[in-house]
mmCIF file of C-alpha atoms in Angstrom:
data_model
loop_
_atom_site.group_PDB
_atom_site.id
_atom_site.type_symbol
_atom_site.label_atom_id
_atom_site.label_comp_id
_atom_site.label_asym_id
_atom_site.label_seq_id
_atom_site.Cartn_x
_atom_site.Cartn_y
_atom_site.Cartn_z
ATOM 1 C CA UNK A 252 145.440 168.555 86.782
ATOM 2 C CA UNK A 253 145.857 167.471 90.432
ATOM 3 C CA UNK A 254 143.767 164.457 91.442
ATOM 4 C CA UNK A 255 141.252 165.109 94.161
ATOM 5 C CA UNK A 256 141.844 164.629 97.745
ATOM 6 C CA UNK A 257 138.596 164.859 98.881
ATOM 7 C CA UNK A 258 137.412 162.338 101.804
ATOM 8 C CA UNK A 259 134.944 159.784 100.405
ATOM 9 C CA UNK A 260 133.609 156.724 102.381
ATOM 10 C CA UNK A 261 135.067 153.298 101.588
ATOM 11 C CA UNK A 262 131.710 152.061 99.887
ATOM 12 C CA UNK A 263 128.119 152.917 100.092
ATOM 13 C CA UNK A 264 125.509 150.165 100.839
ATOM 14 C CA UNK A 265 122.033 150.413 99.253
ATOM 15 C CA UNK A 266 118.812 148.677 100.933
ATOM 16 C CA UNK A 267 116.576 148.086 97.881
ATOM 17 C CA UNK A 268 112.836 148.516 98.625
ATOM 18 C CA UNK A 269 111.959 151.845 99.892
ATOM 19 C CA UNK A 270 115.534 153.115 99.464
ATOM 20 C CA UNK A 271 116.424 152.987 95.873
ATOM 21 C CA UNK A 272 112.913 151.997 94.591
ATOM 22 C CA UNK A 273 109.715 152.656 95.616
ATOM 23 C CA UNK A 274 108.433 149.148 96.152
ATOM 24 C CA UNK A 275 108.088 149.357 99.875
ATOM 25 C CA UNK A 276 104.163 149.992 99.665
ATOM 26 C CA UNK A 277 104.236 147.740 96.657
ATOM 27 C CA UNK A 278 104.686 144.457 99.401
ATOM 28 C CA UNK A 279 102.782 146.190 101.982
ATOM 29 C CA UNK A 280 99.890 145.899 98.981
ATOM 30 C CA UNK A 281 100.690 142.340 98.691
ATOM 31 C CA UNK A 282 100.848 141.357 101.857
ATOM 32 C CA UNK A 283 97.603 143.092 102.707
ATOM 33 C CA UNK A 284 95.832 141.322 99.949
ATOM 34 C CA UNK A 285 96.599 138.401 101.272
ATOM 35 C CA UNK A 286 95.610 138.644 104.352
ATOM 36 C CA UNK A 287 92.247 139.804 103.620
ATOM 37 C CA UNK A 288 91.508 136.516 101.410
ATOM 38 C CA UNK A 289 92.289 134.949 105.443
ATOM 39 C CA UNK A 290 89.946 137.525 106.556
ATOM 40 C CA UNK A 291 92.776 139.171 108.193
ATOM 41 C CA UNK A 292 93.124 143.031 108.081
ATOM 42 C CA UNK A 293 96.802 144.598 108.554
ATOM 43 C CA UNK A 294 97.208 147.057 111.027
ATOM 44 C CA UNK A 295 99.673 149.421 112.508
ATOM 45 C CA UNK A 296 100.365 146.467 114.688
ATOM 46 C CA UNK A 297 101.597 144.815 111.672
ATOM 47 C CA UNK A 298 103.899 146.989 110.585
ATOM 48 C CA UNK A 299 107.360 145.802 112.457
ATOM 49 C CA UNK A 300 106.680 142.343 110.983
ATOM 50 C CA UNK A 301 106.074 143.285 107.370
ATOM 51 C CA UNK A 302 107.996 146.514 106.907
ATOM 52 C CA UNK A 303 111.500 145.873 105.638
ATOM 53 C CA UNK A 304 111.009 142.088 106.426
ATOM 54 C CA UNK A 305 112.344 139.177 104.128
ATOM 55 C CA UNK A 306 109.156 137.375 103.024
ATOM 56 C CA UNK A 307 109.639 133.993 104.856
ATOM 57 C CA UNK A 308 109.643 136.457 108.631
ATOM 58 C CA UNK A 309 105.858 138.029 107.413
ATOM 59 C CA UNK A 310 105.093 134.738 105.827
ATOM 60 C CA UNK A 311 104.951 132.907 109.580
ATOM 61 C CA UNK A 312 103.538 136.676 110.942
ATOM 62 C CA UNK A 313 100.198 135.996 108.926
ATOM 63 C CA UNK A 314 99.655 132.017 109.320
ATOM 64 C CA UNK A 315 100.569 133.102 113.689
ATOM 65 C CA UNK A 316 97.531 135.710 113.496
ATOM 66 C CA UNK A 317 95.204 134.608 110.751
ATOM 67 C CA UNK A 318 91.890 132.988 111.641
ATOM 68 C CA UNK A 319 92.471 130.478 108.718
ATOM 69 C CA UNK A 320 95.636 128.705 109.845
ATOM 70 C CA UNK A 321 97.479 128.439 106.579
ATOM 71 C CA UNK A 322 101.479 127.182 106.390
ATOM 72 C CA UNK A 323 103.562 129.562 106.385
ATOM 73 C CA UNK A 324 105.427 128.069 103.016
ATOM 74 C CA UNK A 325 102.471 128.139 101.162
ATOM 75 C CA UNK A 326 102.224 131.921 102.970
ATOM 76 C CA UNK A 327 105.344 132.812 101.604
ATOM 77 C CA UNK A 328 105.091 131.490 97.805
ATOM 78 C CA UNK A 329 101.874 133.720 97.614
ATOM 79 C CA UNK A 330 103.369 136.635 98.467
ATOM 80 C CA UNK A 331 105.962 136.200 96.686
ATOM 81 C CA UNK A 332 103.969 136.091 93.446
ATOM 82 C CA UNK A 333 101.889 138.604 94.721
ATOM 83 C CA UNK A 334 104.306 141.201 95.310
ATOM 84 C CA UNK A 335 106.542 140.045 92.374
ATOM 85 C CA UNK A 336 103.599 140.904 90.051
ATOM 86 C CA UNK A 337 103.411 144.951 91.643
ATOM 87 C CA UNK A 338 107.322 144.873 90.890
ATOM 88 C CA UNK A 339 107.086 143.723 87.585
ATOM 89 C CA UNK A 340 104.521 146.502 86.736
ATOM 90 C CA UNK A 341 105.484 149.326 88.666
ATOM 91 C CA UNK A 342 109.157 150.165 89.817
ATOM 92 C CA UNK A 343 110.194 153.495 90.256
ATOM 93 C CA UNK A 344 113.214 155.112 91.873
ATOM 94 C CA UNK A 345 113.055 157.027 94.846
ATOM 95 C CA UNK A 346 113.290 160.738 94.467
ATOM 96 C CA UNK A 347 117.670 161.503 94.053
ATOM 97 C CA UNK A 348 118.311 157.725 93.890
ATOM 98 C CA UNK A 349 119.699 157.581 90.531
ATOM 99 C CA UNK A 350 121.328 160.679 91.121
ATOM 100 C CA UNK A 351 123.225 159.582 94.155
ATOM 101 C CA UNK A 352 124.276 156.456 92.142
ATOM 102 C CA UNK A 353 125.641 158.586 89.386
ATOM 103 C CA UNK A 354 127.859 160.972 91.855
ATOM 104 C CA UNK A 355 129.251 157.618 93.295
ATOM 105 C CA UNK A 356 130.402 156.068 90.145
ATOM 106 C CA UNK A 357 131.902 159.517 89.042
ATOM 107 C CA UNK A 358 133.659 159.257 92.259
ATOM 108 C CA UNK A 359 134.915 155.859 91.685
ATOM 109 C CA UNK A 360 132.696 154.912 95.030
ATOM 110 C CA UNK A 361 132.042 151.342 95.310
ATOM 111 C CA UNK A 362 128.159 150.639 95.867
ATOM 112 C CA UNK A 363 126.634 147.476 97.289
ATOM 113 C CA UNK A 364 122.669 146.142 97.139
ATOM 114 C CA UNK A 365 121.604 144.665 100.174
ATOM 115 C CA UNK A 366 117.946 143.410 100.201
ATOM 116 C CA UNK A 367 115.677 140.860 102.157
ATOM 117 C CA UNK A 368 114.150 140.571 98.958
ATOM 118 C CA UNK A 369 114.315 137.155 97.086
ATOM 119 C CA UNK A 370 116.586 137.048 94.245
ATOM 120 C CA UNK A 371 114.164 137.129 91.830
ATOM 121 C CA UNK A 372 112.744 140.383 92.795
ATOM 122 C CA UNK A 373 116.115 141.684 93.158
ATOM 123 C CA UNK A 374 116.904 140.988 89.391
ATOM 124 C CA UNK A 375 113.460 141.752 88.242
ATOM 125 C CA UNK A 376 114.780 145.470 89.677
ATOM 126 C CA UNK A 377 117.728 145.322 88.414
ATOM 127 C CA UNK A 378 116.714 144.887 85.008
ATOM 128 C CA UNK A 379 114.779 148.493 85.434
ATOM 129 C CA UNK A 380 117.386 150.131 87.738
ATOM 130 C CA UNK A 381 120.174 148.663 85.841
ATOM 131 C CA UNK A 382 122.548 146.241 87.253
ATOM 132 C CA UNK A 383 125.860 148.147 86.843
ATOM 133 C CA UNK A 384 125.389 150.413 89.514
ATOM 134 C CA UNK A 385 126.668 147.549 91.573
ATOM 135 C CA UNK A 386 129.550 145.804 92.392
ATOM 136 C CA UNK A 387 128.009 143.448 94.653
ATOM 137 C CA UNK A 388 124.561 142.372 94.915
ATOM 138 C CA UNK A 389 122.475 140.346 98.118
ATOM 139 C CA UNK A 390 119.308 139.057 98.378
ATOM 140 C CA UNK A 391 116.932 137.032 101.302
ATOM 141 C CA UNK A 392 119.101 133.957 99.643
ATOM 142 C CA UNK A 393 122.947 134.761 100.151
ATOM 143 C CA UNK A 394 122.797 135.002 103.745
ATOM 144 C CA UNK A 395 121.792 132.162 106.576
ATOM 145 C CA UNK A 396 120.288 135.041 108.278
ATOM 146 C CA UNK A 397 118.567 138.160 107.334
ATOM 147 C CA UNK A 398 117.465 141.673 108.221
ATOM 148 C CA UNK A 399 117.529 142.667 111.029
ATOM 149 C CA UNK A 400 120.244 140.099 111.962
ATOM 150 C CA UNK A 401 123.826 142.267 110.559
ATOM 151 C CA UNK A 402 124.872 139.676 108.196
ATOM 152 C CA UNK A 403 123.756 141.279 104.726
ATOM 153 C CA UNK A 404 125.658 144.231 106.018
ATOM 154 C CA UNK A 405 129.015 141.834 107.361
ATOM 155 C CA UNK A 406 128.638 139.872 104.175
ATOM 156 C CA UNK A 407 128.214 142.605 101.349
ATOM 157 C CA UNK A 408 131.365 144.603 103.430
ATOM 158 C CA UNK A 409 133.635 141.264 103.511
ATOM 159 C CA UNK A 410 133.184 140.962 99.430
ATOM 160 C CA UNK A 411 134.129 144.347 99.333
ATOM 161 C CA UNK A 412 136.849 143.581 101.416
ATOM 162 C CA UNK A 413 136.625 146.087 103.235
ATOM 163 C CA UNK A 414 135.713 147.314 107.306
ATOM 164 C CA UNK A 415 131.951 147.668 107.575
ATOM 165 C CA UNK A 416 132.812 150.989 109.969
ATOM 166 C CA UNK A 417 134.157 152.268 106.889
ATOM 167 C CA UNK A 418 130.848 151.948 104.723
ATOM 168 C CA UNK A 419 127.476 153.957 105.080
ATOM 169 C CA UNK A 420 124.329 151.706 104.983
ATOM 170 C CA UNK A 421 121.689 153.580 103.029
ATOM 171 C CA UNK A 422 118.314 152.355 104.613
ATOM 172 C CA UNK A 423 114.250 153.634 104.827
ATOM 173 C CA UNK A 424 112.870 151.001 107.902
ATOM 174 C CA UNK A 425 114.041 150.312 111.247
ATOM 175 C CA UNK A 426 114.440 146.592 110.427
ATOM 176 C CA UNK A 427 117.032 147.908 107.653
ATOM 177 C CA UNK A 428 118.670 150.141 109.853
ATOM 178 C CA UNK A 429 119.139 147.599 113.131
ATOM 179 C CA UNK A 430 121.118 145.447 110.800
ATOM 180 C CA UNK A 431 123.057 147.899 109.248
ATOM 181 C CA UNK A 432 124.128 149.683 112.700
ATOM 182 C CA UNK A 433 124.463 146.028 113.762
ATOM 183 C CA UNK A 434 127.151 145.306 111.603
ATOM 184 C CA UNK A 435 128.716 148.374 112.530
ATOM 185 C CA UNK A 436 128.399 150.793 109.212
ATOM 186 C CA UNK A 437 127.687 154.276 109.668
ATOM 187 C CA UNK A 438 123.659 154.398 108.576
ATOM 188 C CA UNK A 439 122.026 156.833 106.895
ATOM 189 C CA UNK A 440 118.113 156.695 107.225
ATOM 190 C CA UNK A 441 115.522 157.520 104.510
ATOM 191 C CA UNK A 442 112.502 156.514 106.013
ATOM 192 C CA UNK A 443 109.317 155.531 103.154
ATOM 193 C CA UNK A 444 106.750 155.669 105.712
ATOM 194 C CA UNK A 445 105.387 157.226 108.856
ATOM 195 C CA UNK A 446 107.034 154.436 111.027
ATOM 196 C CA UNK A 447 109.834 155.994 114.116
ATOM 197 C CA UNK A 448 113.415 155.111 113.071
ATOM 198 C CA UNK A 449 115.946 154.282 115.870
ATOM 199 C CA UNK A 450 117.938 157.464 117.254
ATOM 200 C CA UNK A 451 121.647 156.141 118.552
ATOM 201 C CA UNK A 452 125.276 157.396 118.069
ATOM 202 C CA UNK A 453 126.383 156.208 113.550
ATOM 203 C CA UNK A 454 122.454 156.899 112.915
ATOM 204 C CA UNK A 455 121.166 160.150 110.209
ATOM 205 C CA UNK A 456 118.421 160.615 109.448
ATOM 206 C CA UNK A 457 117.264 162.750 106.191
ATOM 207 C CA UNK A 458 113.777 162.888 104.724
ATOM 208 C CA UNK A 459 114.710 162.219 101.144
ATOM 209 C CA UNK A 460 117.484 161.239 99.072
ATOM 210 C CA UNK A 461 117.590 164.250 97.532
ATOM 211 C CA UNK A 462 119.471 165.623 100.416
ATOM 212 C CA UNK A 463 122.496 163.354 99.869
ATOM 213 C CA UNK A 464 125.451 164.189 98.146
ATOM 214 C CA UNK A 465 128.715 162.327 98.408
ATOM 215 C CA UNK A 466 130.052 165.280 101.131
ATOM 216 C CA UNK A 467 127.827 164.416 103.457
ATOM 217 C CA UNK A 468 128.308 160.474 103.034
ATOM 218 C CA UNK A 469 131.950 161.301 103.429
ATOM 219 C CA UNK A 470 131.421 163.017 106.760
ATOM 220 C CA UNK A 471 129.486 159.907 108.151
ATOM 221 C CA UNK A 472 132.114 157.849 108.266
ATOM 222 C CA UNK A 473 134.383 160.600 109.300
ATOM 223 C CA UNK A 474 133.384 160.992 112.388
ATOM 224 C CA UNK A 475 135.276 159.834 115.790
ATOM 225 C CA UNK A 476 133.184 156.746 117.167
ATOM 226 C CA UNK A 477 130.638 157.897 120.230
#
């Protein structure tokens, strides 16, 4: 039997929350909770600074527009526990997630986590997910900067060793997708919510997993830079 020649991106790197699991709502629950014990109500004003962001970024949101200054440390440790709690009861792959990661490994496709999420919700998913989808996992942790900034992206690609331009950044917010285009991957977008996702040249959009298959993550990176 002849091996198959078929194009196939270098590697394809997975945002966690909203992507691959659907725990995006899950921290928009926690962080909501805690701002109403401030007396604080989220809004659609809210959403660029909790959507997609690493806890310590909606940590300093809340104590900045709270009526009850609070520290943003202490901020940031409850919703951590708060949203750590919703995790450890309810995670739940995103419609043709698993899927996805099965026509990968069949195709001898590396795959990468990248997450603002702490470590310790990123293995607290992984233990339901299953770790050995993954070659290489990040969390908020492994970088000096996170999402948006492009180094999740830069770093996950460099311990791949491989060209980010080469890789497809599988994201579902616009925070998600600025770093990924950032570090120059070609970015597929999910979106879990109602929020507008960036249009440039190396951004797709699709409205659910579901309509991914490895031929279309091969043509991606395929094509001639804009």
């Amino acid at each position: 039997m002849t091996p198959s020649c078929s194009p196939k991106p270098a590697a394809v790197l997975f945002d966690m929350d909203g992507t691959l699991v659907d725990t995006e709502h899950l921290w928009w629950e926690a962080t909501s909770e805690i701002a109403a014990e401030l007396g604080y109500a989220l809004g659609e004003a809210d959403v660029p600074e909790v959507l997609g962001r690493a806890v310590e970024h909606t940590a300093a949101h809340l104590a900045a527009v709270c009526p009850v200054p609070t520290g943003a440390a202490v901020l940031a440790e409850r919703l951590n526990a708060a949203f750590t709690h919703r995790v450890a009861a309810r995670v739940v792959p995103r419609p043709g997630a698993l899927a996805l990661l099965a026509e990968l490994r069949a195709a001898a496709v590396p795959t990468a986590l990248v997450s603002a999420s702490p470590r310790q919700v990123v293995d607290l998913v992984l233990t339901h997910l299953g770790r050995d989808w993954f070659a290489v996992t990040l969390a908020a942790e492994d970088t000096e900067r996170t999402k948006p900034d492009p180094a999740p992206y830069l770093a996950a690609a460099a311990r791949l060793g491989l060209d980010p331009a080469a890789c497809v950044a599988v994201e579902d917010t616009p925070t998600g997708v600025a770093s990924a285009h950032a570090a120059g991957c070609a970015v597929l977008a999910v979106p879990s919510s109602d929020v507008a996702m960036p249009s440039a040249p190396g951004i797709t959009l699709l409205a659910s997993l579901t309509e991914a298959d490895l031929p279309l993550l091969a043509g991606l990176t395929a094509r001639p830079a804009e």
